[in-house]
PDB file of C-alpha atoms in Angstrom:
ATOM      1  CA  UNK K   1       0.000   0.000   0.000  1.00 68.00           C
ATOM      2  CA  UNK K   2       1.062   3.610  -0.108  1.00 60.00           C
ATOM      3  CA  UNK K   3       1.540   5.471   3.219  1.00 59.00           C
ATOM      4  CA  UNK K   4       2.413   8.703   4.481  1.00 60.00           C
ATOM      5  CA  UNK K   5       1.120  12.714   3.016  1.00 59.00           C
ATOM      6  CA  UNK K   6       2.295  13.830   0.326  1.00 61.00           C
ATOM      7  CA  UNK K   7       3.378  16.874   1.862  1.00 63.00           C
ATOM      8  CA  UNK K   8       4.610  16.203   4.823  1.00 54.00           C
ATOM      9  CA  UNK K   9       5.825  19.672   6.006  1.00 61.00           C
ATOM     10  CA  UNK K  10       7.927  19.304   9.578  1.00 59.00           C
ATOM     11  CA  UNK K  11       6.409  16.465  11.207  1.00 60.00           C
ATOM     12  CA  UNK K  12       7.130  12.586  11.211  1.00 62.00           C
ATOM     13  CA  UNK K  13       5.804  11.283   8.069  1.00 66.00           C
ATOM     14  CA  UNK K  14       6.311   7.356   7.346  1.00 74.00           C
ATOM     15  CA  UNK K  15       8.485   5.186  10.017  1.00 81.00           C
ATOM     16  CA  UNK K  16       7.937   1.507   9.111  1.00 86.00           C
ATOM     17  CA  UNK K  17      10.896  -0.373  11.041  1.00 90.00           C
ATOM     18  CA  UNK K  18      11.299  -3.768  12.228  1.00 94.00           C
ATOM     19  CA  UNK K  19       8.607  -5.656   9.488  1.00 93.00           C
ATOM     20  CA  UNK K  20       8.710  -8.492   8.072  1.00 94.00           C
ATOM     21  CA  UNK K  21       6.791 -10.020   4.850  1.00 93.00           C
ATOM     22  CA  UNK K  22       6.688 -13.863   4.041  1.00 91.00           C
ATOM     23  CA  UNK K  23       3.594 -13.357   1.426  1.00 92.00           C
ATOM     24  CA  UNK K  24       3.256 -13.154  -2.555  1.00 94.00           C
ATOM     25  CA  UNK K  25       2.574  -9.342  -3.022  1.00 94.00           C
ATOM     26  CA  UNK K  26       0.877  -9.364  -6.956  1.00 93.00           C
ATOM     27  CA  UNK K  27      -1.242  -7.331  -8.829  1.00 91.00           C
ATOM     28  CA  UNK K  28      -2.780  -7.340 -12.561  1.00 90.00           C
ATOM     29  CA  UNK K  29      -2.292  -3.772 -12.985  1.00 88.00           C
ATOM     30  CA  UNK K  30       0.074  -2.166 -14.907  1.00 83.00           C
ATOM     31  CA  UNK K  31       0.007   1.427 -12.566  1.00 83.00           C
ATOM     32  CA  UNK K  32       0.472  -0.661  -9.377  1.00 88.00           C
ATOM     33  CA  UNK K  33       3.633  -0.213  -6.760  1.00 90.00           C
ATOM     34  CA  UNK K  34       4.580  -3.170  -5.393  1.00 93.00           C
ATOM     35  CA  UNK K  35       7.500  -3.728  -2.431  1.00 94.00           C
ATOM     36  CA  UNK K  36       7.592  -7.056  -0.602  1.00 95.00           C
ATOM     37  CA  UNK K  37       7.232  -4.154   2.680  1.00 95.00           C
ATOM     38  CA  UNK K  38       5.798  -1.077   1.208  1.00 94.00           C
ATOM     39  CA  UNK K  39       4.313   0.010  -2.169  1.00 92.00           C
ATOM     40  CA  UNK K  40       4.918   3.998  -2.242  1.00 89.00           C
ATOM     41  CA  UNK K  41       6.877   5.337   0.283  1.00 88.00           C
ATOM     42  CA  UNK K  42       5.688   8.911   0.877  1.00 81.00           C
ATOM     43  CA  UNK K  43       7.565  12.286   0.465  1.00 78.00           C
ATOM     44  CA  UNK K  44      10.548  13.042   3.855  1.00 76.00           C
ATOM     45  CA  UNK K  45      11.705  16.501   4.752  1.00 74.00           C
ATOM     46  CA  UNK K  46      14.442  18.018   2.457  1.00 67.00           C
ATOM     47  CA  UNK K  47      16.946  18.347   5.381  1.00 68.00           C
ATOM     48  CA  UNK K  48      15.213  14.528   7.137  1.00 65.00           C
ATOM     49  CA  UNK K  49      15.217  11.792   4.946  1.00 59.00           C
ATOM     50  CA  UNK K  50      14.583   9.392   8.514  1.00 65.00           C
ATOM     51  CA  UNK K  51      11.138  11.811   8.292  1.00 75.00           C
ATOM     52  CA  UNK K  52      10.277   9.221   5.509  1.00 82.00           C
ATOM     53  CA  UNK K  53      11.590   5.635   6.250  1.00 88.00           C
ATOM     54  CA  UNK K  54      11.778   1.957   5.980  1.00 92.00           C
ATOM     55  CA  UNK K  55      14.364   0.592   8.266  1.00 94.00           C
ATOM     56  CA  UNK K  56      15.013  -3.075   9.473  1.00 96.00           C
ATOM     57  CA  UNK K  57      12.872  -5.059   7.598  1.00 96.00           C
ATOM     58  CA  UNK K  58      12.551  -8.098   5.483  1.00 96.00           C
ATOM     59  CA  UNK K  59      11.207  -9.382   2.807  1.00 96.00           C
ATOM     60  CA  UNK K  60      10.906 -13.281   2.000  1.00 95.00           C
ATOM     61  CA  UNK K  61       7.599 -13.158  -0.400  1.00 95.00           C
ATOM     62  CA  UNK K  62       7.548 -13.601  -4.082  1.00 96.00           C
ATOM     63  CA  UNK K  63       6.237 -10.373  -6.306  1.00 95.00           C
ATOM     64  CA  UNK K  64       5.283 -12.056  -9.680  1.00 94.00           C
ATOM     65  CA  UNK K  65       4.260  -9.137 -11.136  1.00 91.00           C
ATOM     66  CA  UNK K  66       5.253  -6.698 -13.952  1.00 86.00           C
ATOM     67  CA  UNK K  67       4.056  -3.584 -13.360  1.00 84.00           C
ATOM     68  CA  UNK K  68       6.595  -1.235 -15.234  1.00 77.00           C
ATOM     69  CA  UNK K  69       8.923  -0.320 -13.137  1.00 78.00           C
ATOM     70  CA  UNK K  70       7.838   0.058 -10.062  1.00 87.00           C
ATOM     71  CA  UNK K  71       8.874  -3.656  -8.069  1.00 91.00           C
ATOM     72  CA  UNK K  72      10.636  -3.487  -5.241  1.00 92.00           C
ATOM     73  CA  UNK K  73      11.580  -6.533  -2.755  1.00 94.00           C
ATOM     74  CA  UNK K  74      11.329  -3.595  -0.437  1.00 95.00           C
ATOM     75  CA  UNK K  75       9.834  -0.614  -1.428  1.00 93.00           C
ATOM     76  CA  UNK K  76       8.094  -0.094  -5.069  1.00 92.00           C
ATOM     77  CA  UNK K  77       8.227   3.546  -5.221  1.00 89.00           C
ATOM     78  CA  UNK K  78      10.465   5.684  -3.130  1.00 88.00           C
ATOM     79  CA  UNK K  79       9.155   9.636  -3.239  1.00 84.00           C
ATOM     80  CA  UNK K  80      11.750  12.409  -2.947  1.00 81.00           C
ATOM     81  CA  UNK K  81      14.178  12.675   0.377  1.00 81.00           C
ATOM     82  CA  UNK K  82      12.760   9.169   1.722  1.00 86.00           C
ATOM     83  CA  UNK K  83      15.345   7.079   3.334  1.00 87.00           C
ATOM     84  CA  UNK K  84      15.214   2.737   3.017  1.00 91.00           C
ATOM     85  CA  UNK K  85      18.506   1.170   5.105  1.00 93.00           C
ATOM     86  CA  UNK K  86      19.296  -1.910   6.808  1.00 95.00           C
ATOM     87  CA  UNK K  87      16.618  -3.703   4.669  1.00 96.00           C
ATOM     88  CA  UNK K  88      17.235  -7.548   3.268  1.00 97.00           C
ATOM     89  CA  UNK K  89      15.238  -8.983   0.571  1.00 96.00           C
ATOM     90  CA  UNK K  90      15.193 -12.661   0.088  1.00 97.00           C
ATOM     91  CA  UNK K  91      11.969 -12.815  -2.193  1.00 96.00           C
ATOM     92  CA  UNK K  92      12.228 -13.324  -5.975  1.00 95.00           C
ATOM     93  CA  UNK K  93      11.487 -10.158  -7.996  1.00 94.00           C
ATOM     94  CA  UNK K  94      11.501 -11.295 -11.681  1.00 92.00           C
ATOM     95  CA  UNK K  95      10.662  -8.200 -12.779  1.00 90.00           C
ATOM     96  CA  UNK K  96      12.435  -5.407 -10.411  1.00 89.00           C
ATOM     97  CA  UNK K  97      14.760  -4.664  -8.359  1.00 89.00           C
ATOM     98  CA  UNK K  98      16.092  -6.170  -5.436  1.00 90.00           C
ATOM     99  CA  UNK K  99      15.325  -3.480  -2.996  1.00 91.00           C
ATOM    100  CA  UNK K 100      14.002  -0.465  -4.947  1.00 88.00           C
ATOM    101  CA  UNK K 101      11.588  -0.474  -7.562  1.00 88.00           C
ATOM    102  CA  UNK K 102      11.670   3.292  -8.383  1.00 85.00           C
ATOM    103  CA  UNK K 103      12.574   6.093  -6.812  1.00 84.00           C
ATOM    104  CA  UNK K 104      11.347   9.518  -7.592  1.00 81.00           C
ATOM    105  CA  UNK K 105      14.744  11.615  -6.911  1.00 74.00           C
ATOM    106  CA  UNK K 106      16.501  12.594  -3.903  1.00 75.00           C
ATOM    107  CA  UNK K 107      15.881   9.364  -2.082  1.00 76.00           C
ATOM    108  CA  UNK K 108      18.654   8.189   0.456  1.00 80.00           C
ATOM    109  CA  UNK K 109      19.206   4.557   0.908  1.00 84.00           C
ATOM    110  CA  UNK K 110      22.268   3.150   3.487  1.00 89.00           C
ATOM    111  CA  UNK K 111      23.159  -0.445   3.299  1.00 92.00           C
ATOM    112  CA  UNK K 112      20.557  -2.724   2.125  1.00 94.00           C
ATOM    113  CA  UNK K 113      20.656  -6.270   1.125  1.00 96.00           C
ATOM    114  CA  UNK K 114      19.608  -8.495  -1.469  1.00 94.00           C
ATOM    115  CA  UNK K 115      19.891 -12.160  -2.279  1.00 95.00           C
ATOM    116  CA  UNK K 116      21.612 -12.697  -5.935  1.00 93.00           C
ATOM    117  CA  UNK K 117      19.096 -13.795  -8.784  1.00 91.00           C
ATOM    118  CA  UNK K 118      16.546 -12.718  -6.914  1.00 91.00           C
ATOM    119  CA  UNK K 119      16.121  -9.672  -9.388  1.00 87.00           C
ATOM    120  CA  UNK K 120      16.596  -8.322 -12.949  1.00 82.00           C
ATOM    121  CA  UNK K 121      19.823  -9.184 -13.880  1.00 70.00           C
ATOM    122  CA  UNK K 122      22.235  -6.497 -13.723  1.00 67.00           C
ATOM    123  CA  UNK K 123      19.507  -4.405 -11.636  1.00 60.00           C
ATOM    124  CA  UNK K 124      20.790  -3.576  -8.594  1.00 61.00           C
ATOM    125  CA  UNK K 125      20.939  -0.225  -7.705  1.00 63.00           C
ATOM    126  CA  UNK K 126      21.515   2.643  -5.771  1.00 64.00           C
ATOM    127  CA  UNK K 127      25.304   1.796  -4.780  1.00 70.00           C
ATOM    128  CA  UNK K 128      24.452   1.020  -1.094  1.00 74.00           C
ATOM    129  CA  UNK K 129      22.809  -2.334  -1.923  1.00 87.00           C
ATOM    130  CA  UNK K 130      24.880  -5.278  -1.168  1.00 91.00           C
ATOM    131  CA  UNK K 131      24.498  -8.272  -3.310  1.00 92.00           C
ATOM    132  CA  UNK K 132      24.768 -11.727  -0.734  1.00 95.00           C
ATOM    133  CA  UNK K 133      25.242 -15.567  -2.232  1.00 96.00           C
ATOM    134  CA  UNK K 134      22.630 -18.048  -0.881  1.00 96.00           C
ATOM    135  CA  UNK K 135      26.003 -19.324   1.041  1.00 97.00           C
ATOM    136  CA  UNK K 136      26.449 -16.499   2.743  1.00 97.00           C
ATOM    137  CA  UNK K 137      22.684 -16.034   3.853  1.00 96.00           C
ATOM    138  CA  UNK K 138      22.962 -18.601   6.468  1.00 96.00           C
ATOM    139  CA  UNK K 139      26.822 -17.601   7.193  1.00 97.00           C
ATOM    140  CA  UNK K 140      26.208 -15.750  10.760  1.00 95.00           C
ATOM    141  CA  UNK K 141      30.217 -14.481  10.065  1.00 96.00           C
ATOM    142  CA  UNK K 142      29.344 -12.651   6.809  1.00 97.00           C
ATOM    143  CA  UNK K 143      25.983 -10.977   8.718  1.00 97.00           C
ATOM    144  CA  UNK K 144      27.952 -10.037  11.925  1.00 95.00           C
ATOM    145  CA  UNK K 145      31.243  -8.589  10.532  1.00 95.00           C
ATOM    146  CA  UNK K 146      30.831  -7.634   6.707  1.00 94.00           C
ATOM    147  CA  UNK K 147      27.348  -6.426   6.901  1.00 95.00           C
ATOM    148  CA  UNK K 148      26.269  -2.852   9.573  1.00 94.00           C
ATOM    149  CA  UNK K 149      23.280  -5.046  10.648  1.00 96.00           C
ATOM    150  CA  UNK K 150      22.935  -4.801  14.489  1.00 96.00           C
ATOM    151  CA  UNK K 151      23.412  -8.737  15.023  1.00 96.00           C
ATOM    152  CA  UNK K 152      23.050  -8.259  18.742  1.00 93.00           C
ATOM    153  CA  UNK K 153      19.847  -6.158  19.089  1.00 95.00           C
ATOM    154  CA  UNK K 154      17.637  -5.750  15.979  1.00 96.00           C
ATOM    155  CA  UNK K 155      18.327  -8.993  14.012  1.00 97.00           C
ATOM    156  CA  UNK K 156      19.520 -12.217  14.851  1.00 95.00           C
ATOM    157  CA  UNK K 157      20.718 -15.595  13.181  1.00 96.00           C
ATOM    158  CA  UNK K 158      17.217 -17.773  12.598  1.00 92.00           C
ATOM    159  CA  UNK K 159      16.148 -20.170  10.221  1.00 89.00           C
ATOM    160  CA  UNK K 160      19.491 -19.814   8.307  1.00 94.00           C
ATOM    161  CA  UNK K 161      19.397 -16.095   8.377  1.00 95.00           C
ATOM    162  CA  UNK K 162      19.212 -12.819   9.367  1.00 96.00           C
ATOM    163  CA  UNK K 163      15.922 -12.380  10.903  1.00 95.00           C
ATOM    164  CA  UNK K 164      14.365  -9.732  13.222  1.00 95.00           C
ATOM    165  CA  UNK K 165      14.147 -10.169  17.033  1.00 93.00           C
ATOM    166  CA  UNK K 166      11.327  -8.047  18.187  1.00 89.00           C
ATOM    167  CA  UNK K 167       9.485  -8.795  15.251  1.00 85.00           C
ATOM    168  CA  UNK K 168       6.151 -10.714  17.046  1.00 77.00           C
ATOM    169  CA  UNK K 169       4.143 -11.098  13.723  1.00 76.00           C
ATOM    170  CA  UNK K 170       7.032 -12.553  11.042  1.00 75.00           C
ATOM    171  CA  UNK K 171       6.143 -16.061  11.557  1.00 72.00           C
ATOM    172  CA  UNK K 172       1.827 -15.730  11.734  1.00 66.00           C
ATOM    173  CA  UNK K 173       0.035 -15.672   8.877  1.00 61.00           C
ATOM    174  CA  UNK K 174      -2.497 -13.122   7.932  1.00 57.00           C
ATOM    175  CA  UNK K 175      -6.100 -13.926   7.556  1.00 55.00           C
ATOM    176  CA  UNK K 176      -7.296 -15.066   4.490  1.00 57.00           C
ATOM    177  CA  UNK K 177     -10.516 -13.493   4.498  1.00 53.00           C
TER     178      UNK K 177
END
């Protein structure tokens, strides 16, 4: 979905941190944003781009879709001065990026990760994202020393990878109705 205001002036716009998402996020139309954690990340502040941000989370679903270019194992559409960091993306995105599906300018993105051949070949992009091997995603060395993932607070070694550990909801799933 899309959050935040479009104009968010000087208060606290968007702060999505510590999610998770194990489901297929799809959609049959062409104009959609899709992110395996947000669709359209709202506008930040000029001089804040935490006013606007995804932080610590995970995706592990699938996004099928091809809706232009606006797929994202994170975030489909970043608006201007919006910040995604410390994000992982395990899901396959056959037709996007790893992390980012588009983002509108100005957008500030710190150390993200995504699995290789998860994405568009040759598609990974802005130069903070970090490409990982599926040998490496269950390698607690290469999480705790080569990545700036807090290992001993926000994520933790689980199921053969980096996982969140006050994330209550990442292993229930949602309703179906």
């Amino acid at each position: 979905g899309k959050m935040g205001d479009s104009t968010p002036q000087y208060k606290l716009n968007v702060s999505l941190r510590e999610c998770a998402n194990y489901g297929e996020v799809s959609s049959s139309e062409s104009s959609s944003y899709l992110g395996g954690i947000i669709g359209y990340l709202e506008d930040g502040i000029y001089d804040n781009p935490y006013n606007s941000a995804v932080e610590n989370c995970y995706n592990s679903g699938s996004i099928p879709s091809d809706v232009d270019e606006n797929t994202g194992g994170i975030v489909g559409l970043a608006a201007n001065h919006s910040m995604t960091a410390k994000c992982v993306n395990y899901g396959n995105v056959p037709y996007g990026n790893g992390i980012m599906g588009t983002d509108e300018g100005n957008g500030e993105y710190e150390d993200c990760y995504t699995l290789e051949g998860t994405y568009i070949s040759g598609d990974v992009w802005p130069k903070s994202v970090h490409v990982f091997t599926a040998s490496q995603m269950s390698d607690s060395n290469y999480w705790e020393k080569e990545t700036s993932l807090n290992m001993s607070e926000t994520w933790r070694m689980n199921n053969g990878r980096a996982e969140l550990t006050k994330c209550p909801f990442q292993y229930v799933s949602a309703p179906t109705n």
